[in-house]
mmCIF file of N, CA and C in Angstrom:
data_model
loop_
_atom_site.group_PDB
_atom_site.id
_atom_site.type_symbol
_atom_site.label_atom_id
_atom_site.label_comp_id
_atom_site.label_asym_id
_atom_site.label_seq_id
_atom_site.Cartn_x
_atom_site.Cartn_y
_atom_site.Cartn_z
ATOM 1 N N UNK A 1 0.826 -1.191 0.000
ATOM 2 C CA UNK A 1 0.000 0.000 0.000
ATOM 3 C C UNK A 1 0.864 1.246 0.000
ATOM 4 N N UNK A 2 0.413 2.238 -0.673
ATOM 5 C CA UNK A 2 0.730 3.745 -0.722
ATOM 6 C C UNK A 2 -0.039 4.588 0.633
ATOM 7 N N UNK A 3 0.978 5.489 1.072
ATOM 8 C CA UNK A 3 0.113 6.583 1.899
ATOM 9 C C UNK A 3 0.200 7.855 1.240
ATOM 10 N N UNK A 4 -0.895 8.318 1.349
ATOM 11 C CA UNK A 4 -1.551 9.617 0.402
ATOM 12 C C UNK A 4 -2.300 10.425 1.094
ATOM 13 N N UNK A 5 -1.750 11.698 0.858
ATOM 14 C CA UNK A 5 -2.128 13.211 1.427
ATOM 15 C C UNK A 5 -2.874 13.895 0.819
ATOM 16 N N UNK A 6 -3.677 14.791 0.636
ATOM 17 C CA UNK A 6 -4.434 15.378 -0.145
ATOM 18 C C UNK A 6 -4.321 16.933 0.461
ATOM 19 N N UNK A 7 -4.492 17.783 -0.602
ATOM 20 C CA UNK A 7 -4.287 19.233 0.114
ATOM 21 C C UNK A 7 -5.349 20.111 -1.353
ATOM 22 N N UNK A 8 -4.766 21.363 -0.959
ATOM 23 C CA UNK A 8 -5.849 21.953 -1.884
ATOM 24 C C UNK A 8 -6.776 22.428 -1.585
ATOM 25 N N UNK A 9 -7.605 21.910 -0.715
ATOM 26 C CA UNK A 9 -9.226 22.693 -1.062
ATOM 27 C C UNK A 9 -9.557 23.822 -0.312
ATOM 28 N N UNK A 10 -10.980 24.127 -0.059
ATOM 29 C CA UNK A 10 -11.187 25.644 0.088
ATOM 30 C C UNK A 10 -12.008 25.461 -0.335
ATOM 31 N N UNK A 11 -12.208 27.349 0.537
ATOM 32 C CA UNK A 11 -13.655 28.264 -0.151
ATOM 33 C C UNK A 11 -13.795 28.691 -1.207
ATOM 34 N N UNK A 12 -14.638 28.379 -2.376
ATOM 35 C CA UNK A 12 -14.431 29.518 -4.150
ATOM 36 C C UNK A 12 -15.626 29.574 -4.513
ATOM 37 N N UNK A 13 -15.857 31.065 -4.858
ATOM 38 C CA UNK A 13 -16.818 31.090 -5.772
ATOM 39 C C UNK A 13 -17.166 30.504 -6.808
ATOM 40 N N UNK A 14 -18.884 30.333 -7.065
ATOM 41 C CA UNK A 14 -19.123 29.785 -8.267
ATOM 42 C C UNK A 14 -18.372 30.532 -9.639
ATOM 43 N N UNK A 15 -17.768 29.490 -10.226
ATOM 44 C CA UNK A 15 -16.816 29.728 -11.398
ATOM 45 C C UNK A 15 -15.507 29.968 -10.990
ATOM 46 N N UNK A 16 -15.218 29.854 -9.754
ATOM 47 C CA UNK A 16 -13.295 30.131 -9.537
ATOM 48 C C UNK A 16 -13.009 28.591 -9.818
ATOM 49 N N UNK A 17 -11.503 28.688 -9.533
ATOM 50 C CA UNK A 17 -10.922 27.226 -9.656
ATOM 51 C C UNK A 17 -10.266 26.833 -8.289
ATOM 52 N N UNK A 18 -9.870 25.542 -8.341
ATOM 53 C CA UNK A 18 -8.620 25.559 -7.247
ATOM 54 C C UNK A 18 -7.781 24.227 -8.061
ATOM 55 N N UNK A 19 -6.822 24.052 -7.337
ATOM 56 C CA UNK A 19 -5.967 22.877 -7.473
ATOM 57 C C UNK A 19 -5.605 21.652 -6.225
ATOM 58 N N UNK A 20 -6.329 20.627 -6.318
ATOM 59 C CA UNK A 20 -6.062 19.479 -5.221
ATOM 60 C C UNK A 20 -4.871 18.882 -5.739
ATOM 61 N N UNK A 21 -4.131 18.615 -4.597
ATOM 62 C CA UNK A 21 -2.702 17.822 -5.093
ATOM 63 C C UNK A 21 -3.153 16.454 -3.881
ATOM 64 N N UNK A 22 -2.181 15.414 -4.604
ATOM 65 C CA UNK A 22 -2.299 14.118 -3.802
ATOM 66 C C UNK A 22 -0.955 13.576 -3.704
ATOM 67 N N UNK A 23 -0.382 13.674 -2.147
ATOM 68 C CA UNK A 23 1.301 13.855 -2.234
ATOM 69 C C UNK A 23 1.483 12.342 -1.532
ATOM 70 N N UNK A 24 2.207 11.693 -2.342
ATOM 71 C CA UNK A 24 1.969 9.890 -2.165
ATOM 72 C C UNK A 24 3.584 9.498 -1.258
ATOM 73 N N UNK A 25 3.546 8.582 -0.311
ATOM 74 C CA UNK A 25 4.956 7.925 0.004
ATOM 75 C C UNK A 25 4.357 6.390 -0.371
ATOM 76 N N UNK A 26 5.678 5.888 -0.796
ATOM 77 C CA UNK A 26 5.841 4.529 -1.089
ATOM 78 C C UNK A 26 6.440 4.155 -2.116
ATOM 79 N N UNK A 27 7.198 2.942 -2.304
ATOM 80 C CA UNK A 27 7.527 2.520 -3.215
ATOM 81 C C UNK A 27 7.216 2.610 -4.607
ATOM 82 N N UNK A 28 6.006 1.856 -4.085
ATOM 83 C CA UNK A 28 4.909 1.008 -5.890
ATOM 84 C C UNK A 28 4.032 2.280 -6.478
ATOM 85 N N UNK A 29 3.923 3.765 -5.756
ATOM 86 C CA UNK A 29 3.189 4.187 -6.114
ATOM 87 C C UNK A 29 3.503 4.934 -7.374
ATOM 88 N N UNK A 30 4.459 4.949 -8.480
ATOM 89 C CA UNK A 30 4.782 5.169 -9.977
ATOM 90 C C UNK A 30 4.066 4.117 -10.655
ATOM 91 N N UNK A 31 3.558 2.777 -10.049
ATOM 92 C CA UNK A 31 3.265 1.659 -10.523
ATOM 93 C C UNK A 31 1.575 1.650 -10.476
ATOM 94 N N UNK A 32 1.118 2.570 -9.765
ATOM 95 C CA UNK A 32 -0.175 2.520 -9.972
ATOM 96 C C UNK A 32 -1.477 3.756 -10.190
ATOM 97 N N UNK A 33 -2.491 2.997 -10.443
ATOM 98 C CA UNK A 33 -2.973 3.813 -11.155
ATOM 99 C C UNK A 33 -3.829 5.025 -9.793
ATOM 100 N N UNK A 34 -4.564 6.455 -10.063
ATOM 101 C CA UNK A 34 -4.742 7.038 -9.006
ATOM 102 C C UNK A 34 -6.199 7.526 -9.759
ATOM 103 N N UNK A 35 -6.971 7.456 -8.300
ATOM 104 C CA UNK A 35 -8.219 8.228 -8.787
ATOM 105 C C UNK A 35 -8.917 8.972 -7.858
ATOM 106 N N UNK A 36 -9.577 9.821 -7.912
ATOM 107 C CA UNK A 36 -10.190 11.198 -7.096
ATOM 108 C C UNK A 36 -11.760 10.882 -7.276
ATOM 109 N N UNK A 37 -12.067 10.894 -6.284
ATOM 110 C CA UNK A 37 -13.482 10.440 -5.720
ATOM 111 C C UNK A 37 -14.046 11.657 -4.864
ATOM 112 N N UNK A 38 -15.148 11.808 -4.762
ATOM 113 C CA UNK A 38 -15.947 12.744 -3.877
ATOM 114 C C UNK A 38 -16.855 12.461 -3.411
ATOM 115 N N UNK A 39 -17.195 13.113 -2.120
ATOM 116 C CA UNK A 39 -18.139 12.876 -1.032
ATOM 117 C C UNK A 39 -19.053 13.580 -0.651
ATOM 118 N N UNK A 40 -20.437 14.087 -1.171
ATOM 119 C CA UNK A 40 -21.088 15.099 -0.180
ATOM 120 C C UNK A 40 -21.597 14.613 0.495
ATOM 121 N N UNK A 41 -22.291 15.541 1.604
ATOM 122 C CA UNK A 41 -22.903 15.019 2.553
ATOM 123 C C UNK A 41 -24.098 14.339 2.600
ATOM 124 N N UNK A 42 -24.762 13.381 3.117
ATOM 125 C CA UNK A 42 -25.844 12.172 2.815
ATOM 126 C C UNK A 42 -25.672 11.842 1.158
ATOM 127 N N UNK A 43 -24.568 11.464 0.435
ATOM 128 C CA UNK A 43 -24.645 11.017 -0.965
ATOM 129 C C UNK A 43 -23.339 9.982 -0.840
ATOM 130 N N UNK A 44 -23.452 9.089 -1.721
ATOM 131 C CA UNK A 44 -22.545 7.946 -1.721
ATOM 132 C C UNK A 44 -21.081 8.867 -2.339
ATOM 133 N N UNK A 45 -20.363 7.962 -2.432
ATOM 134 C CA UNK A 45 -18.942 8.604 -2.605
ATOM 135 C C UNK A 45 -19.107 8.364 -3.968
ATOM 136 N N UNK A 46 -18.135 9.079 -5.124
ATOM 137 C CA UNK A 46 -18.781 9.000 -6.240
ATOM 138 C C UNK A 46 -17.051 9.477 -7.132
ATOM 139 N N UNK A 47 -17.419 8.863 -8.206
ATOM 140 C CA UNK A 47 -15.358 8.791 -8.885
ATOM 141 C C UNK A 47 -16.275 10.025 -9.800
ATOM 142 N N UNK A 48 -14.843 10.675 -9.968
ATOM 143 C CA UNK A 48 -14.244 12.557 -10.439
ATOM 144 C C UNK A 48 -13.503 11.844 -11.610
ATOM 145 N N UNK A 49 -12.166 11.436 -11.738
ATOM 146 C CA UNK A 49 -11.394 11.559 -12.328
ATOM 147 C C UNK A 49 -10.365 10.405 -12.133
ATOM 148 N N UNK A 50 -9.826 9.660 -12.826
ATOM 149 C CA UNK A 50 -8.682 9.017 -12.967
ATOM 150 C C UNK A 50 -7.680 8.803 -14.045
ATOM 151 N N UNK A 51 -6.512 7.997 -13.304
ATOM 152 C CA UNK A 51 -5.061 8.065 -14.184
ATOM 153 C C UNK A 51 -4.432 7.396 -13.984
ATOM 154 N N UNK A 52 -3.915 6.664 -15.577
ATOM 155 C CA UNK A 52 -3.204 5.332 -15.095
ATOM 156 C C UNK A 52 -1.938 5.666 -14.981
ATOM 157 N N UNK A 53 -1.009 4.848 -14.619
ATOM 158 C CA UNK A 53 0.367 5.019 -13.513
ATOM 159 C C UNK A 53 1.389 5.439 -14.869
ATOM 160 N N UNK A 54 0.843 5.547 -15.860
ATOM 161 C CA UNK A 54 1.988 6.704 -16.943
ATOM 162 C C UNK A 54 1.376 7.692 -17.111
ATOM 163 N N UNK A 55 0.192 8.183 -17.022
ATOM 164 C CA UNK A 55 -0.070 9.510 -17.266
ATOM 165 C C UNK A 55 -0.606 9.217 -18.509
ATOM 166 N N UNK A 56 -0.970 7.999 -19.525
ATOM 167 C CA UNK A 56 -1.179 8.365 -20.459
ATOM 168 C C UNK A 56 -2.529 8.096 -20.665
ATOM 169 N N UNK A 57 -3.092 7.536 -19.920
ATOM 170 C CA UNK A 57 -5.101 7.374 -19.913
ATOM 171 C C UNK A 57 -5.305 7.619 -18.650
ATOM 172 N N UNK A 58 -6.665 8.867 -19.317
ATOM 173 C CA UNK A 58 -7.352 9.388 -18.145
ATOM 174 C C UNK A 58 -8.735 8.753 -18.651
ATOM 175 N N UNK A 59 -9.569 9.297 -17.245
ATOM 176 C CA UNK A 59 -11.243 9.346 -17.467
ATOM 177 C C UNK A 59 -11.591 9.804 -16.741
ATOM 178 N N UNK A 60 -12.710 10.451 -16.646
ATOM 179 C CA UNK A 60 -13.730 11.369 -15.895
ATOM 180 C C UNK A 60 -14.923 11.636 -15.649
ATOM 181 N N UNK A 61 -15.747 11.541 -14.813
ATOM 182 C CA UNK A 61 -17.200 11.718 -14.499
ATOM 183 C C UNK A 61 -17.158 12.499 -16.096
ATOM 184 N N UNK A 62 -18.465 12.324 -16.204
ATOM 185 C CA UNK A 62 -19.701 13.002 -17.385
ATOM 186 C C UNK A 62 -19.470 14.705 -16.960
ATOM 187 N N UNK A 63 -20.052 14.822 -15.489
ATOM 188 C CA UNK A 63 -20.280 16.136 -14.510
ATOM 189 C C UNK A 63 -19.203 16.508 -14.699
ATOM 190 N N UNK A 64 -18.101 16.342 -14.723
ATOM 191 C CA UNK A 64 -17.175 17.327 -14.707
ATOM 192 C C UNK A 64 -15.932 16.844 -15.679
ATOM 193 N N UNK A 65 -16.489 16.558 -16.673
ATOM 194 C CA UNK A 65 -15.734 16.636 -18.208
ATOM 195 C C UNK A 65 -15.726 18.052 -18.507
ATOM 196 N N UNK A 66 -14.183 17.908 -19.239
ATOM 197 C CA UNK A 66 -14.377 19.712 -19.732
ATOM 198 C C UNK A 66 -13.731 20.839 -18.676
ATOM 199 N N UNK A 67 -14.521 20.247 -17.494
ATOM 200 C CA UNK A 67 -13.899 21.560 -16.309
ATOM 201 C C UNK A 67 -12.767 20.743 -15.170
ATOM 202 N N UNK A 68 -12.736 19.732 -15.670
ATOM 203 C CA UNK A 68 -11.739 19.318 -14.327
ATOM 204 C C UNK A 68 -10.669 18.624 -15.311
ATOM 205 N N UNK A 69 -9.294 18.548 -14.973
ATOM 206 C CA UNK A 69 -8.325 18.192 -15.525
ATOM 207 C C UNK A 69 -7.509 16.983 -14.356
ATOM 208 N N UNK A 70 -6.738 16.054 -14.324
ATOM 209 C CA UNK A 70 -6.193 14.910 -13.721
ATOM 210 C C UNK A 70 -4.584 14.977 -14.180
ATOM 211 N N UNK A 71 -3.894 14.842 -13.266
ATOM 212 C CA UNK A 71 -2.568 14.746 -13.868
ATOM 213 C C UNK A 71 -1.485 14.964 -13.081
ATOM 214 N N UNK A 72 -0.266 13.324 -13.558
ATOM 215 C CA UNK A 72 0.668 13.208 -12.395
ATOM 216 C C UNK A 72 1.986 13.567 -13.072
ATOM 217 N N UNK A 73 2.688 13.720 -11.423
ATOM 218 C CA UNK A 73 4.437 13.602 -11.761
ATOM 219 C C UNK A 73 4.713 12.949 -11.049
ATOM 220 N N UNK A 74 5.088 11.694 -11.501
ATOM 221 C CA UNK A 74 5.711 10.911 -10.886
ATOM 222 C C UNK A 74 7.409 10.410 -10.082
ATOM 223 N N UNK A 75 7.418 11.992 -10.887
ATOM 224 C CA UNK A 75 9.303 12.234 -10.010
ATOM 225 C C UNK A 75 9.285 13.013 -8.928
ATOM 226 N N UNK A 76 7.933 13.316 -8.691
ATOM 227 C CA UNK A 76 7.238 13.891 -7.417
ATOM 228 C C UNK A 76 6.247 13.090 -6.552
ATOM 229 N N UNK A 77 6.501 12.180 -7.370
ATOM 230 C CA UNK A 77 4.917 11.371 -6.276
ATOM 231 C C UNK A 77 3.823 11.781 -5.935
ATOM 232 N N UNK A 78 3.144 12.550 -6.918
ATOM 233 C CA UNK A 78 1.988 13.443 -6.875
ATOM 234 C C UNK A 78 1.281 13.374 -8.133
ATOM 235 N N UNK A 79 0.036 13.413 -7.917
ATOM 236 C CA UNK A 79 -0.915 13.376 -8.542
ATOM 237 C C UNK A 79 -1.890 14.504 -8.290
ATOM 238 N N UNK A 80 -2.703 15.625 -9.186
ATOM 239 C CA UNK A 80 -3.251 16.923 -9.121
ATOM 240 C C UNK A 80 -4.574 16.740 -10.057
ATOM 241 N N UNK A 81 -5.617 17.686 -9.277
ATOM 242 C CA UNK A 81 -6.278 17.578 -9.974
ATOM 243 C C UNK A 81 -7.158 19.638 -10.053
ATOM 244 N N UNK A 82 -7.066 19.624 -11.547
ATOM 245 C CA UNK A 82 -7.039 21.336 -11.631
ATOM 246 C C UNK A 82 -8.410 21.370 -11.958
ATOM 247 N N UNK A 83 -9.266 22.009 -11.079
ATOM 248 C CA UNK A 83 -10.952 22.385 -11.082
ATOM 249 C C UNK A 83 -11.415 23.349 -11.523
ATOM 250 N N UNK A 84 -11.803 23.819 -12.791
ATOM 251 C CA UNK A 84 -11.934 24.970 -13.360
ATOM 252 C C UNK A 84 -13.843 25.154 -12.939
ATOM 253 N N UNK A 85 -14.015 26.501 -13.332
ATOM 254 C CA UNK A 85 -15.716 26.688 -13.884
ATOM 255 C C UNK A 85 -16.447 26.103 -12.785
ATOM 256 N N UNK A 86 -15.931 25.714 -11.259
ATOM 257 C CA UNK A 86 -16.427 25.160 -10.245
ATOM 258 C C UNK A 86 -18.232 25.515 -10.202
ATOM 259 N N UNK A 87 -18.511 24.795 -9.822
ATOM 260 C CA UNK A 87 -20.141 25.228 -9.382
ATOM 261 C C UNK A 87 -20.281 24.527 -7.987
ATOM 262 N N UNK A 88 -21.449 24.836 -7.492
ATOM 263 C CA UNK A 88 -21.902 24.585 -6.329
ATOM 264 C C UNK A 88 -22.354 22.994 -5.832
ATOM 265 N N UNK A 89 -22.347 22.573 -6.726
ATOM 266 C CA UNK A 89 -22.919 20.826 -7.077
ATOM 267 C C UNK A 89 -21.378 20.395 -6.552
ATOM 268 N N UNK A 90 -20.084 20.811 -6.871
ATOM 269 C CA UNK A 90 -18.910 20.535 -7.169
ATOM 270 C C UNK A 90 -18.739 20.693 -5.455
ATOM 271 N N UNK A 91 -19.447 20.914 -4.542
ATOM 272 C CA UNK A 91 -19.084 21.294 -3.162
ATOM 273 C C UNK A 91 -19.190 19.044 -2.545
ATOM 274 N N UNK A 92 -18.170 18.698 -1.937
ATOM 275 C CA UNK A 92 -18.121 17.670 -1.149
ATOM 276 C C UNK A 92 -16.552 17.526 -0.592
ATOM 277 N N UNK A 93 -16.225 16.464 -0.028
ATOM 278 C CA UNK A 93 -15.010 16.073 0.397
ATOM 279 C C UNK A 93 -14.306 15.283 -1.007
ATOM 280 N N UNK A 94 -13.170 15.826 -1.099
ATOM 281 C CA UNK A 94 -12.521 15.077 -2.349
ATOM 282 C C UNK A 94 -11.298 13.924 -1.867
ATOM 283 N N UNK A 95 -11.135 12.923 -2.171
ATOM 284 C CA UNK A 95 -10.212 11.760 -1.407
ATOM 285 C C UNK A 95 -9.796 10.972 -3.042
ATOM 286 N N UNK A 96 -8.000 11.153 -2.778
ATOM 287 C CA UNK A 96 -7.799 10.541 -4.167
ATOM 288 C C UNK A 96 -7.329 8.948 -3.507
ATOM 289 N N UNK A 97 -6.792 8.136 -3.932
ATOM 290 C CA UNK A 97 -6.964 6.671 -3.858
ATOM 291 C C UNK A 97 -6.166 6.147 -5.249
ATOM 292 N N UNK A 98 -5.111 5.066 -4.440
ATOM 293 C CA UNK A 98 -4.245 4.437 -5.522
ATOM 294 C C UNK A 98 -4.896 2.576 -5.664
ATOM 295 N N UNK A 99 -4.789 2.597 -6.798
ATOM 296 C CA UNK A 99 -4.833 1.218 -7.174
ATOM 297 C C UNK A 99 -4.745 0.144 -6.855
ATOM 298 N N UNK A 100 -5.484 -1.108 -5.936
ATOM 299 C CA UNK A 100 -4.770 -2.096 -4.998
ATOM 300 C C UNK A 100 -3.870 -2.935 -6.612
ATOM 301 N N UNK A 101 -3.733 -2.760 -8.188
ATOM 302 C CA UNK A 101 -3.318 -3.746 -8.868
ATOM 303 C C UNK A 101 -1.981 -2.519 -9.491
ATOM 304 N N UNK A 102 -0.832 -3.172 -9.658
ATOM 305 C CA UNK A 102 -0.586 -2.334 -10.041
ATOM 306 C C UNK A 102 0.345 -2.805 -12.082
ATOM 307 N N UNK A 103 0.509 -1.405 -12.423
ATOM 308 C CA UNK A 103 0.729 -1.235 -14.134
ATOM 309 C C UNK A 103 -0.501 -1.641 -14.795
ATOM 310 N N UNK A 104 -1.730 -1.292 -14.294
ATOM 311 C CA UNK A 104 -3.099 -1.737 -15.111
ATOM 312 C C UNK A 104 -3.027 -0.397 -16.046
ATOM 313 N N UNK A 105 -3.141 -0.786 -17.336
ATOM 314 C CA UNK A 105 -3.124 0.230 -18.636
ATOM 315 C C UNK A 105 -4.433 1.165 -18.424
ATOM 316 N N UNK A 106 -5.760 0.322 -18.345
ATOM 317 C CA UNK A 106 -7.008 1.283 -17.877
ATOM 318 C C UNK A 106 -7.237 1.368 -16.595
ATOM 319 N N UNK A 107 -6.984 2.618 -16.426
ATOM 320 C CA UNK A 107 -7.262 3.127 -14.503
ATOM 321 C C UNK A 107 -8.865 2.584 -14.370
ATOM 322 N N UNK A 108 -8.666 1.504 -12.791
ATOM 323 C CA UNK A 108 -10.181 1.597 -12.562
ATOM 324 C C UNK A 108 -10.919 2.688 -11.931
ATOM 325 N N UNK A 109 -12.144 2.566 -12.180
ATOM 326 C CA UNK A 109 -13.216 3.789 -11.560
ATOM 327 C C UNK A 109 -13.964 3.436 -10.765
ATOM 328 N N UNK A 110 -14.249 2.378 -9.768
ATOM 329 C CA UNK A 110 -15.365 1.543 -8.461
ATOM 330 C C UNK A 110 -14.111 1.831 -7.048
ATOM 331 N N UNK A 111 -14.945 2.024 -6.297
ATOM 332 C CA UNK A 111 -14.306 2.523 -5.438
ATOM 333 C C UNK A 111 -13.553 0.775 -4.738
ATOM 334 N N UNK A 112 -14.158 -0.024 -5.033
ATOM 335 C CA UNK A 112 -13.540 -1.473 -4.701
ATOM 336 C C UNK A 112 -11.904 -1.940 -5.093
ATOM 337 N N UNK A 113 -11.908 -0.975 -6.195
ATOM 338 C CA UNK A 113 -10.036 -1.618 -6.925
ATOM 339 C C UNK A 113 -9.379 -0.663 -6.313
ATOM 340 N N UNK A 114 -9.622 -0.195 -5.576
ATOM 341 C CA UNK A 114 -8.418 0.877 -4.839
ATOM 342 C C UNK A 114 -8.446 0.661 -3.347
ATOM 343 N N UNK A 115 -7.195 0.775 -2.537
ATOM 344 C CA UNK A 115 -7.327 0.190 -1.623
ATOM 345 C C UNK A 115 -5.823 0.761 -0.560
ATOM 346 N N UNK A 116 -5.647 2.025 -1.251
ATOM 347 C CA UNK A 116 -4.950 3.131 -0.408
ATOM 348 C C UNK A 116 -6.000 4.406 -0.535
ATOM 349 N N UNK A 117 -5.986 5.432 0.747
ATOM 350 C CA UNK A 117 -7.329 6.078 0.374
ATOM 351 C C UNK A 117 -6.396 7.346 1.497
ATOM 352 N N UNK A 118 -6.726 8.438 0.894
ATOM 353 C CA UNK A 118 -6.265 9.425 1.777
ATOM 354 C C UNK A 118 -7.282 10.150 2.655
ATOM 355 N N UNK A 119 -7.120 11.042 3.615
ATOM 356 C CA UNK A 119 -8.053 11.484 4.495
ATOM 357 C C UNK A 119 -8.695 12.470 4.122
ATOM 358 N N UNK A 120 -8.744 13.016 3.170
ATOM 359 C CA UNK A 120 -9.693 13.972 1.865
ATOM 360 C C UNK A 120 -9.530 15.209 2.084
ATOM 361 N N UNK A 121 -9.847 15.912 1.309
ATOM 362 C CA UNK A 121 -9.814 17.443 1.652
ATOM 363 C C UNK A 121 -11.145 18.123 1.538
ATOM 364 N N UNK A 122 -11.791 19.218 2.103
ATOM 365 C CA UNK A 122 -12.817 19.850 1.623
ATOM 366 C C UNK A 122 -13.247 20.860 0.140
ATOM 367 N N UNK A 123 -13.890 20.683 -0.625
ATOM 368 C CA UNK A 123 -14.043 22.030 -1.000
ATOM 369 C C UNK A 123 -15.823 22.302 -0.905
ATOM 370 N N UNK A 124 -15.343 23.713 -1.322
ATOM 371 C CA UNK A 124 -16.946 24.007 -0.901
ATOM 372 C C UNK A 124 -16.901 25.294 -1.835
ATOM 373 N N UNK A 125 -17.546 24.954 -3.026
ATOM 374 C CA UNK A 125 -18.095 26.450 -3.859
ATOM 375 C C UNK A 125 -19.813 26.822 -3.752
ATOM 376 N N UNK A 126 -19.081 28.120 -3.613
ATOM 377 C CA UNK A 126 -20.619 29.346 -3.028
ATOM 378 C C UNK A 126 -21.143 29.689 -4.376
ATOM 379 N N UNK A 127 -22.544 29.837 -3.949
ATOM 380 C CA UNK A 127 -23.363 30.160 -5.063
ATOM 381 C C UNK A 127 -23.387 31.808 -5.236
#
């Protein structure tokens, strides 16, 4: 397993941006794939965005195609995710999560194949 930090979030107006970073220790974690999940309150946890362990396939909720971007450095052990055009829907706890398999070409998206999980960060955009 990877341990993973999450930082980033905050207060923003509807339409600001921010940037969540996910700052990883461990070995295997160049080896696997990472994905960003969110949480509001009384709603199931729900996948944002993922990336497989080269950077070279992503995928992304429907909801936030277009305005949210995914993307690692792996000579940093970090993985970011850049939130443009935020809206108020976009308000929950964000928690990124590495891969329990690792060098899988398509990043999974069920919250079941991942099985390092960080302690999340908030954001919260105002209407």
């Amino acid at each position: 397993q990877v341990q993973l930090v999450e930082s980033g979030g905050g207060l923003v107006q509807a339409g600001g941006s921010l940037r969540l970073s996910c700052a990883a220790s461990g070995r295997t974690f160049n080896s696997k794939a990472v994905a960003w999940f969110r949480q509001a309150p009384g709603k199931e946890r729900e996948f944002v965005a993922a990336i497989n362990w080269s950077g070279g396939i992503t995928y992304y909720a429907d909801s936030v195609k277009g305005r949210f971007t995914i993307s690692r450095d792996n000579a940093k052990n970090a993985v970011y995710l850049q939130m443009n055009t935020l809206k108020p829907e976009d308000t929950a706890v964000y928690y990124c999560a590495a891969d329990q398999t690792s060098l899988r070409m398509l990043p999974p998206r069920v919250t079941s194949e991942f099985d390092s999980w960080g302690q999340g960060t908030q954001v919260t955009v105002s209407s």
